[in-house]
Coordinates of C-alpha atoms in Angstrom, one line a residue:
X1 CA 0.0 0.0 0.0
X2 CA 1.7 3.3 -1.2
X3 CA 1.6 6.1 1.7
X4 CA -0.1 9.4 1.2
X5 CA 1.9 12.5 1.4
X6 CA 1.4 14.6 4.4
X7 CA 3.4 15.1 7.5
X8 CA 1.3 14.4 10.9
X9 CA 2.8 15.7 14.6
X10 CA 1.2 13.9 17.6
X11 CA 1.4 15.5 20.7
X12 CA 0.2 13.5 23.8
X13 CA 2.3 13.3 27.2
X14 CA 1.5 9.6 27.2
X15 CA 4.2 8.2 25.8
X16 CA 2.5 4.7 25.1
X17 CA -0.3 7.2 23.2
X18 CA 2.5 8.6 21.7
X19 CA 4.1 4.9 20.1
X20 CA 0.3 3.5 19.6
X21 CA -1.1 6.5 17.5
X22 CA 2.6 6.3 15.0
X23 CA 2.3 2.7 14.5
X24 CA -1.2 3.0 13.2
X25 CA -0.6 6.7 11.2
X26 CA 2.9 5.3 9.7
X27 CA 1.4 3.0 7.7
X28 CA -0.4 5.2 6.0
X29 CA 1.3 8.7 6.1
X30 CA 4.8 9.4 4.8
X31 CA 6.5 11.4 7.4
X32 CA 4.8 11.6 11.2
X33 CA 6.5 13.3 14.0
X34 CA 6.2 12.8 17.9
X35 CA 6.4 15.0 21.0
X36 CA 5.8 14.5 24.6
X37 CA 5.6 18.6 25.5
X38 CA 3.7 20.7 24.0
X39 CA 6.6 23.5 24.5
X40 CA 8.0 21.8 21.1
X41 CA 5.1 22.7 19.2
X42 CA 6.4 25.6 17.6
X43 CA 9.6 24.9 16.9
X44 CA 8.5 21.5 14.5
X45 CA 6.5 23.6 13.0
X46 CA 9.0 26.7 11.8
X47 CA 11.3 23.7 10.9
X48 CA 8.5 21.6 8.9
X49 CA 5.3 22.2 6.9
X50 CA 3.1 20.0 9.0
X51 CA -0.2 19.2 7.9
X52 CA -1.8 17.7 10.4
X53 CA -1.4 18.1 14.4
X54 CA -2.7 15.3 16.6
X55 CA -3.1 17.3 19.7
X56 CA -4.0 15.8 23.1
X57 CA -5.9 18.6 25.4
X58 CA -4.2 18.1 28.8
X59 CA -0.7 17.4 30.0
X60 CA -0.4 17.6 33.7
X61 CA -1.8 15.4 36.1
X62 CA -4.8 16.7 38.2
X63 CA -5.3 19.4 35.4
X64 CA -8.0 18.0 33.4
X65 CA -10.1 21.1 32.1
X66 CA -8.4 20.9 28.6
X67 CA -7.5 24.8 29.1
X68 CA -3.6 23.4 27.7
X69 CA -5.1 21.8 24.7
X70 CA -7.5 24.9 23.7
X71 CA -4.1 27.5 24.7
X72 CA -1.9 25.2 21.5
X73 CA -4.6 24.9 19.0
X74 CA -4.9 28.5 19.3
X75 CA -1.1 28.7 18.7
X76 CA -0.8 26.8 16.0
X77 CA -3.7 28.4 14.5
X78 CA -1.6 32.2 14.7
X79 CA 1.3 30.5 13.6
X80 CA 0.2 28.1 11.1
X81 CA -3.2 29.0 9.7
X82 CA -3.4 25.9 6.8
X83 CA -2.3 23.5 9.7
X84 CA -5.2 21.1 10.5
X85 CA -5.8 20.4 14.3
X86 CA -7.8 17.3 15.6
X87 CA -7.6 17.2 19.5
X88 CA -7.8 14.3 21.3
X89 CA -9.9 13.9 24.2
X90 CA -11.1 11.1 27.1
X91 CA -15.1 10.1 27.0
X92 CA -16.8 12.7 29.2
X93 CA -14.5 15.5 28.1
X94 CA -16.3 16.2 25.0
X95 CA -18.0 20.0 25.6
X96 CA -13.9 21.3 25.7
X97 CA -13.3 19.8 22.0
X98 CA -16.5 21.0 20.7
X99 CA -15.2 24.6 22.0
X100 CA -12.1 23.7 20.8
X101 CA -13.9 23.2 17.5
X102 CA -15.6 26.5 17.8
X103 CA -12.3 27.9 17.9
X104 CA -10.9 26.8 14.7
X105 CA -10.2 22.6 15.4
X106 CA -11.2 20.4 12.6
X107 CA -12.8 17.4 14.5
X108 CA -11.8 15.2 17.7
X109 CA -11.2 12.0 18.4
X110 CA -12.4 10.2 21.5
X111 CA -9.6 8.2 23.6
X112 CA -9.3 5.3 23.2
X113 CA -10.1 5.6 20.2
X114 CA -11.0 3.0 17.3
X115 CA -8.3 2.8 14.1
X116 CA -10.5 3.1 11.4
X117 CA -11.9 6.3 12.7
X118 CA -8.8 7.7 13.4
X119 CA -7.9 6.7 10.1
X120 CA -10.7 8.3 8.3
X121 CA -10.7 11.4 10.3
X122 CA -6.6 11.8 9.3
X123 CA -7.6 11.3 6.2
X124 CA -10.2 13.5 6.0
X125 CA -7.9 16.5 8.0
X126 CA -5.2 15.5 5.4
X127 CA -7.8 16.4 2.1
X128 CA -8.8 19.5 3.9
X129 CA -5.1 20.7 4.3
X130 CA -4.2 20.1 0.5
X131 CA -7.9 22.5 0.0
X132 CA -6.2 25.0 2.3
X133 CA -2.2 25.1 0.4
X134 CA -3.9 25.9 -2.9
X135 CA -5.9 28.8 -1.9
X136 CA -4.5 32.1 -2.2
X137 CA -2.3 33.8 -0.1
X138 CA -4.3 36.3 1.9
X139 CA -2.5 39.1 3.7
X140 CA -3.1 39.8 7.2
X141 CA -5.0 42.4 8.1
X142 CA -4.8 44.3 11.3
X143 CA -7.3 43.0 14.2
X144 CA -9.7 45.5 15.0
X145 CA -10.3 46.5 18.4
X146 CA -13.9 48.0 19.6
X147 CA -13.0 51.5 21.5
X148 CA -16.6 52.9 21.9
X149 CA -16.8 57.2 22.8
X150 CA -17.0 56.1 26.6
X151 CA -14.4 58.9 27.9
X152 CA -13.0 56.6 30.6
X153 CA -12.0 53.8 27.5
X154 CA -10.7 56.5 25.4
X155 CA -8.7 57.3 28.0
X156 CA -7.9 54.4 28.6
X157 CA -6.9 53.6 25.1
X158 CA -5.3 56.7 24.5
X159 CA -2.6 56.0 27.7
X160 CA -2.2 52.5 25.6
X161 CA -0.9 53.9 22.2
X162 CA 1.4 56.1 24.5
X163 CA 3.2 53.6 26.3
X164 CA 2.8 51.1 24.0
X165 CA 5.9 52.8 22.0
X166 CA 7.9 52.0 25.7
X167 CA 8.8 48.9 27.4
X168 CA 7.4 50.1 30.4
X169 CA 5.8 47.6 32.3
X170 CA 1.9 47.8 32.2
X171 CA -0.4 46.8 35.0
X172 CA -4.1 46.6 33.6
X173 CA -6.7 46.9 36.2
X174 CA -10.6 45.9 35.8
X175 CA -13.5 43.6 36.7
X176 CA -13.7 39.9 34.6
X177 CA -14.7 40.0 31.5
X178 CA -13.3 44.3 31.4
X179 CA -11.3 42.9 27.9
X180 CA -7.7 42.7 29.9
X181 CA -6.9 40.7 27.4
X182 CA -7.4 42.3 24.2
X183 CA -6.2 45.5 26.1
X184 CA -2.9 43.3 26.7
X185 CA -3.0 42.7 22.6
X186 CA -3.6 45.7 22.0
X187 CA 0.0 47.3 23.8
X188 CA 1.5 44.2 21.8
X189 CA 0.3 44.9 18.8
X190 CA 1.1 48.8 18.5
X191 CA 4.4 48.0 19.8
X192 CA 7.5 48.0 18.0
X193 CA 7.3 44.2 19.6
X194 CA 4.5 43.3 17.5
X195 CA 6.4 40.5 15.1
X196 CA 7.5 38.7 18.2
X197 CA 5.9 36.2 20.7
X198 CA 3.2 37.3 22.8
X199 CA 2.7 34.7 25.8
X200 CA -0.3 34.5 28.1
X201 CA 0.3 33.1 31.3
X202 CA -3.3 32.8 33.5
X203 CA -1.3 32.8 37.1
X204 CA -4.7 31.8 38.3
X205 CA -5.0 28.5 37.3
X206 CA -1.0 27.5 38.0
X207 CA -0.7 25.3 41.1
X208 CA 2.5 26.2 43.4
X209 CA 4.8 23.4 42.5
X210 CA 4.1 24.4 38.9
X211 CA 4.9 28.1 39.5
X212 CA 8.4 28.2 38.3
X213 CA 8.9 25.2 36.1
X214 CA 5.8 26.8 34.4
X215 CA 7.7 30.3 34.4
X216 CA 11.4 29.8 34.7
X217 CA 11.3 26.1 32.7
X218 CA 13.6 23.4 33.8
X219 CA 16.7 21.3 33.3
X220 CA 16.6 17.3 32.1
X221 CA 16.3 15.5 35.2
X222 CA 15.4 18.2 37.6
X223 CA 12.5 16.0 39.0
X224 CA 10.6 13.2 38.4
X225 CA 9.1 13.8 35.1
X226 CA 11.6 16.2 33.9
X227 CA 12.6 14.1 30.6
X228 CA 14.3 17.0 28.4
X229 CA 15.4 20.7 29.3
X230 CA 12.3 22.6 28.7
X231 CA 11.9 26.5 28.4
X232 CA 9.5 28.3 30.5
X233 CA 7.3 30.8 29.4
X234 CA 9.6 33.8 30.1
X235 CA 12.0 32.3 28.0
X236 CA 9.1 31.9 24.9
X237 CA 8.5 35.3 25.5
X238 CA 11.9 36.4 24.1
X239 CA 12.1 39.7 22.7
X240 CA 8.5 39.9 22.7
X241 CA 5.6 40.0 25.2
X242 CA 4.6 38.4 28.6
X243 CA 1.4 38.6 29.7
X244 CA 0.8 37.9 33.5
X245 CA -2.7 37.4 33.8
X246 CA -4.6 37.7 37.6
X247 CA -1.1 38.4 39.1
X248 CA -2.7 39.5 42.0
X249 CA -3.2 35.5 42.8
X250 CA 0.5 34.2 43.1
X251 CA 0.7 33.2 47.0
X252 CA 3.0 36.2 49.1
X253 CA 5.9 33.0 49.1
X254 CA 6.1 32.8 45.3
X255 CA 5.9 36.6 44.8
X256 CA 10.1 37.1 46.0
X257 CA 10.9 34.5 42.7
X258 CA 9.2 36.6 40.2
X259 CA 10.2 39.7 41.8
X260 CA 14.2 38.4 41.4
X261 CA 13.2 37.9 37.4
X262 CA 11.9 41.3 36.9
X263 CA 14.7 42.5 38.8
X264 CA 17.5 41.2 37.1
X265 CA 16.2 40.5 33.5
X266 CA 17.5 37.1 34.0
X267 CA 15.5 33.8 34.3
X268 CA 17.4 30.7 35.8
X269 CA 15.7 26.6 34.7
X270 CA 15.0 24.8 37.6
X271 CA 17.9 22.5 38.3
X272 CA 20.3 24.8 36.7
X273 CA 22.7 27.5 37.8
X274 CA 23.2 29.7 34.7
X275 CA 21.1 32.4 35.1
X276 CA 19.9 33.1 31.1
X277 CA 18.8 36.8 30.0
X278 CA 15.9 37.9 29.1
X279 CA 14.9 41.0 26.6
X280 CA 10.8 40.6 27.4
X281 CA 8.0 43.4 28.0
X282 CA 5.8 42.8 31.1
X283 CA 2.3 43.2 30.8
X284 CA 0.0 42.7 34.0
X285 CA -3.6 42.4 34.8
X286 CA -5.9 41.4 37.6
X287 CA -9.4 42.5 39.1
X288 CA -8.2 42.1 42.3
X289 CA -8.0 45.5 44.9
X290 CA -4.0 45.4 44.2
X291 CA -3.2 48.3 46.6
X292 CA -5.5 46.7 49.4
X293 CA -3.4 43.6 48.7
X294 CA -0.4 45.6 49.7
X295 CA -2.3 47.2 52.6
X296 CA -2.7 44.0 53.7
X297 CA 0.5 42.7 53.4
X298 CA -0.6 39.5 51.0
X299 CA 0.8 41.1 47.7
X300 CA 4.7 42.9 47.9
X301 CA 5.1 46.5 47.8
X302 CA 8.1 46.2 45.7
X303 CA 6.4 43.9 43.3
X304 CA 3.6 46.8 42.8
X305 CA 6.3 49.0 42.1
X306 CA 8.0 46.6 39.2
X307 CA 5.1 46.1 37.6
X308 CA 3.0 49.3 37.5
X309 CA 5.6 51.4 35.6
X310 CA 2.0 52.7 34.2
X311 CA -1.2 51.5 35.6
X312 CA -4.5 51.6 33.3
X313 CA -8.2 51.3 34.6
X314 CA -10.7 49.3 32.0
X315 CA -14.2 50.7 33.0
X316 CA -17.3 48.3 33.6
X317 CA -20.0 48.3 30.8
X318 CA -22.2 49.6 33.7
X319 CA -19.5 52.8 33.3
X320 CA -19.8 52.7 29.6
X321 CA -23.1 52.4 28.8
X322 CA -23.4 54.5 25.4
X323 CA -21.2 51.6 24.4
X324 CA -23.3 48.4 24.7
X325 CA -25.3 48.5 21.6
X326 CA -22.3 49.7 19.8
X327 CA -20.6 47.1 21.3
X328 CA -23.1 44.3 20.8
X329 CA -23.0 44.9 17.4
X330 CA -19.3 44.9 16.2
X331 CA -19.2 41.4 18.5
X332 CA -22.1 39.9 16.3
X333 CA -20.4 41.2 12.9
X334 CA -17.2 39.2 14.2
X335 CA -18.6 36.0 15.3
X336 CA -21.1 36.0 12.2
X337 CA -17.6 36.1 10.0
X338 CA -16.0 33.3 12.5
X339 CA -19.1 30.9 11.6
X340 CA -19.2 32.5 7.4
X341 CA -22.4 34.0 7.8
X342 CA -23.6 37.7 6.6
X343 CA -26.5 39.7 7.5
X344 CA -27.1 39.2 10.8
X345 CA -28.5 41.9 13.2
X346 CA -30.6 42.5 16.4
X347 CA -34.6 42.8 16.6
X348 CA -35.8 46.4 16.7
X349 CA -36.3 46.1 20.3
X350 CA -33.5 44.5 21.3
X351 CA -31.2 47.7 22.1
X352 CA -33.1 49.4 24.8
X353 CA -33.0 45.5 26.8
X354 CA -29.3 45.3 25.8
X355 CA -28.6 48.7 27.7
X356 CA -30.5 48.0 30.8
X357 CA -29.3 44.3 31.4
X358 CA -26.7 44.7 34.5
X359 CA -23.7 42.4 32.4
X360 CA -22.3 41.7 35.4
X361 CA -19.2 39.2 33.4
X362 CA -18.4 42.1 31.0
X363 CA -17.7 42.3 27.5
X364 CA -16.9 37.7 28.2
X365 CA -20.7 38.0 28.9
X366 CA -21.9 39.8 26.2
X367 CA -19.4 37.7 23.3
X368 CA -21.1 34.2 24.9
X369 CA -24.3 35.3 25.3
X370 CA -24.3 36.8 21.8
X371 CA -22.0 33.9 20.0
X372 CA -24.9 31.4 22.1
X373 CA -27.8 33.3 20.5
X374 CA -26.2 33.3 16.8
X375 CA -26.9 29.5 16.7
X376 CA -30.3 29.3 18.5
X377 CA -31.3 32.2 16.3
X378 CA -33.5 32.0 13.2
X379 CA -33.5 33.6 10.0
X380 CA -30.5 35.7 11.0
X381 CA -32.3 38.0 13.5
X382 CA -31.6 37.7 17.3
X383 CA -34.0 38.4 19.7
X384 CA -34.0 39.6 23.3
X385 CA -35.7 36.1 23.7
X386 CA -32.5 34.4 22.0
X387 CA -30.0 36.7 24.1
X388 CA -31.5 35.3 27.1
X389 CA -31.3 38.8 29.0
X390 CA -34.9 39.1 30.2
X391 CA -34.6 37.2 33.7
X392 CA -32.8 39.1 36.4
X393 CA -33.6 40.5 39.4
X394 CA -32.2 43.7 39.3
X395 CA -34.1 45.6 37.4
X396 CA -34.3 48.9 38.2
X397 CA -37.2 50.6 36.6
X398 CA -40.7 52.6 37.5
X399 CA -44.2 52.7 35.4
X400 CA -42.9 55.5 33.1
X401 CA -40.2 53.5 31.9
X402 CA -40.8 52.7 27.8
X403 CA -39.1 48.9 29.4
X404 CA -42.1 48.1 31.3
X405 CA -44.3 49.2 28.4
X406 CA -42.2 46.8 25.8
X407 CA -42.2 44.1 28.2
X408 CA -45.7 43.9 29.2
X409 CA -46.9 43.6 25.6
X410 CA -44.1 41.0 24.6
X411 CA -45.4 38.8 27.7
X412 CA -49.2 39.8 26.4
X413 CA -48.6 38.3 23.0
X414 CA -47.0 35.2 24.4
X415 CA -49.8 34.5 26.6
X416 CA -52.1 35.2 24.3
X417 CA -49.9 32.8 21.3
X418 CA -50.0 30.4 24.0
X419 CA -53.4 30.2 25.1
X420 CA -52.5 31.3 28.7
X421 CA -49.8 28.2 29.0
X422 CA -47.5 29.6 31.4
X423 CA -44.7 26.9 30.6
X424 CA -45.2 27.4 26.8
X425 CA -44.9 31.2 27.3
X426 CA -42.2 31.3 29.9
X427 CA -40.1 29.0 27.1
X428 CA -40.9 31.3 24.6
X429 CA -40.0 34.4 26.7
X430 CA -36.8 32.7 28.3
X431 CA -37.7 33.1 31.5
X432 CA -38.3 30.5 34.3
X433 CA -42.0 30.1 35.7
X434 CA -41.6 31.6 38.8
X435 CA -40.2 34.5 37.3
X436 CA -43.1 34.9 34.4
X437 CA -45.8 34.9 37.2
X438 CA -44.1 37.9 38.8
X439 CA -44.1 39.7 35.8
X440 CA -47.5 38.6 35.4
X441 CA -48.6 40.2 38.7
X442 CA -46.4 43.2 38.6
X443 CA -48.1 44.1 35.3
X444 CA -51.6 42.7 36.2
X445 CA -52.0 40.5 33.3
X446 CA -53.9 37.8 35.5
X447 CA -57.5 36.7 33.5

C-alpha cells in the first residue's frame, strides 16, 4: 500500500499514546512526527510544513479542564493557519473539544479511540489541508479593536498607544470579562514588539509546584518527570511580550521568585545554575484590589512598584453604557464572520434590553451570550428572547419606563400565542415560571 503524502505531529504526554497512534498513522502517512511537550510545538512547525497536528488537550496530572489543549490549537492556529488540528480527548470531556472546535479545530477524536476512525478522520484533516495550500495567499490584516466614545475607555486607550511605543511595564486593572486581554494585545500589537511572541500566562490557574517550572522552565532530570530541558514561558516570551494574567493571585511565598526575574532581566531553569537573559515586556492584569493587597501585606510592595511602571483602569460596561449596543454589534459582525455568515443583526427592540441588562461578566458575557444566540437564532435575526437577557432580578425601573411598556406587551402576545400556557410562554420568553408569574402580577396580566 503506497503512503499518502502529508506530514502528521502527535502531541500526547503519554508516551505509550505517543508509540500506539505512530504505528497506526505510519502505515499510512509518509512522514509523522512525535512530541511528549507541548513547548516543542512551535519549533517543529517553523522547521517543517506539518499538515496535520494530533493534539492531546491536557498534559499535567490533576489538570483535566483541557484549558492546555485549547491554549496550543490556538497557537498553532496564529502561527500556522493551513495546519489542521484534531484534538484528542477522554469520554466525558467532549463540551472542551467542541469549543475547541468552535475555535478553529477540525474534528476530535475520543480516547481510546478505534483505528478506522482515526484513520478516516486523518484522512479526512489531510484532504482538507491540500484545499487550504492551494488557496490564495491572503494578507493579514490588522485586528480590530472596539473603543466605543465612553471617555473613561478612550482614556484608557489613549494612555495604551502612549506607552505602548515603551517597554514600560503595564499593570491593567478591571473587573472579569473588562477585555484585559485584548487590552494586553492591544500594547503588543502597537508596539515596536509586534512580530515577536506574545505569551499569556493565567497565574490563576498555576498550582504552586508548577509556579516556576511553568515560568522559569527546567533542566533534564530536575525532578521526576523532567525528561528533556524545557523553556518556561519567560523564556518563549523572548524579545517579545509576557502577559501575567490575575497576578494579584501568586501566593506572598512565590511573589520574591518573580520579583528576582523582573529584577534582574534574568530567568534561571530549575535545576540549573546559569542564570539566562531575558529582553521581554511585562504586561499585568488582575481585578483584584491590588493596593489593598499591599495594605494588607498579602501582595509585595516592591512587586507593585515593578510592575505598575504605568497602571490603566478598564471601566465596567455599567460605566460605559453609550457603548453596549455599539458594542453588541461589532461582536455579532465578528462572530457571524467566524461561523461564514452575513446579514445578521438585532430585533428592533432588542437595544433598549441590551442597555438596561446589568452584564455583570463584562464584555466575556456579552461575546457568549451573543455567540450562544447566533446559533439558537433563526433567520438571521436575534432576539432579546435568543440573548436570554430578560430574567434578572435587578431591574431597576418605575411605570414610566418605555421597558415596562415593551415588556408587558411581549409577555401579552406570548400569553395570548399560547393560550395562557405559562410553561409554553415562559419557554418562549426565556424566563423560568416563577419569574413569568411575577411579571404577570407586577403588570396585572392575570384573566
Amino acid at each position: 500500500m503506497r503512503k499518502k503524502q502529508a506530514q502528521i505531529l502527535i502531541v500526547d504526554d503519554q508516551e505509550e499514546i505517543l508509540f500506539s497512534a505512530k504505528m497506526i498513522l505510519k502505515k499510512h502517512f509518509e512522514t509523522i512526527f512525535t512530541t511528549n511537550s507541548p513547548k516543542k510545538i512551535i519549533s517543529i512547525l517553523n522547521e517543517n510544513e506539518i499538515n496535520v497536528v494530533l493534539l492531546d488537550m491536557n498534559y499535567r496530572i490533576g489538570f483535566e479542564d483541557g484549558r492546555e489543549g485549547i491554549h496550543w490549537l490556538k497557537e498553532i492556529k496564529i502561527l500556522s493557519p493551513n495546519t489542521i488540528v484534531i484534538l484528542m480527548t477522554a469520554f466525558g470531556k467532549i463540551d472542551t473539544a467542541v469549543e475547541g472546535i468552535k475555535m478553529g479545530a477540525f474534528d476530535y477524536v475520543l480516547k481510546p479511540w478505534h483505528n478506522e476512525k482515526l484513520l478516516e478522520t486523518i484522512d479526512k484533516a489531510v484532504a482538507e489541508s491540500r484545499k487550504n495550500s492551494k488557496k490564495p495567499v491572503i494578507e493579514k490584516t490588522e485586528k480590530r479593536y472596539f473603543v466605543g466614545t465612553s471617555p473613561k475607555i478612550k482614556q484608557a486607550y489613549a494612555i495604551a498607544e502612549k506607552v505602548a511605543r515603551t517597554d514600560a511595564n503595564v499593570l491593567i486593572l478591571g473587573e472579569n470579562g473588562t477585555g484585559k486581554y485584548v487590552f494586553a494585545e492591544f500594547i503588543q500589537q502597537n508596539s515596536a514588539r509586534k512580530n515577536e511572541p506574545f505569551i499569556h500566562v493565567d497565574l490563576g490557574s498555576l498550582s504552586d509546584n508548577l509556579f516556576e517550572s511553568e515560568l522559569f522552565g527546567y533542566a533534564k532530570g530536575a525532578f521526576t518527570d523532567a525528561k528533556t530541558d524545557t523553556p518556561g514561558r519567560f523564556e518563549m516570551a523572548q524579545n517579545g511580550t509576557i502577559f501575567l494574567d490575575e497576578i494579584g493571585n501568586i501566593p506572598l511565598h512565590l511573589q520574591s521568585k518573580l520579583l528576582h526575574v523582573l529584577q534582574t532581566k534574568t530567568v534561571t531553569r530549575l535545576g540549573e545554575s546559569k542564570a539566562r537573559p531575558l529582553n521581554v515586556r511585562i504586561i499585568s492584569a488582575t481585578n483584584n484590589d491590588i493596593k489593598a493587597e499591599v495594605k494588607s501585606k498579602t501582595f509585595r510592595e516592591d512587586l507593585l512598584y515593578r510592575i505598575n511602571t504605568m497602571e490603566i483602569n478598564l471601566p465596567s460596561l455599567r460605566e460605559r453604557k453609550d457603548d453596549i449596543v455599539p458594542m453588541a454589534n461589532f461582536i455579532l459582525e465578528n462572530i457571524a464572520e467566524k461561523y461564514n455568515q452575513e446579514n445578521w443583526h438585532f430585533e428592533e427592540n432588542a437595544a433598549p434590553y441590551l442597555e438596561r441588562y446589568p452584564w455583570k461578566g463584562n464584555v466575556r458575557e456579552m461575546e457568549n451570550k451573543i455567540e450562544r444566540a447566533v446559533i439558537l437564532a433563526e433567520n438571521n435575526t436575534i432576539s432579546v428572547t435568543d440573548l436570554d437577557i430578560l430574567d434578572f432580578e435587578d431591574i431597576q425601573e418605575n411605570d414610566d419606563n418605555p421597558l415596562s411598556e415593551m415588556e408587558k406587551t411581549a409577555i401579552e402576545k406570548a400569553l395570548f400565542k399560547h393560550h395562557g400556557n405559562i410553561s409554553k410562554t415562559a419557554e418562549e420568553l426565556g424566563l423560568s415560571r416563577a419569574a413569568l408569574y411575577r411579571r404577570i402580577e407586577k403588570y396585572d396580566l392575570k384573566n
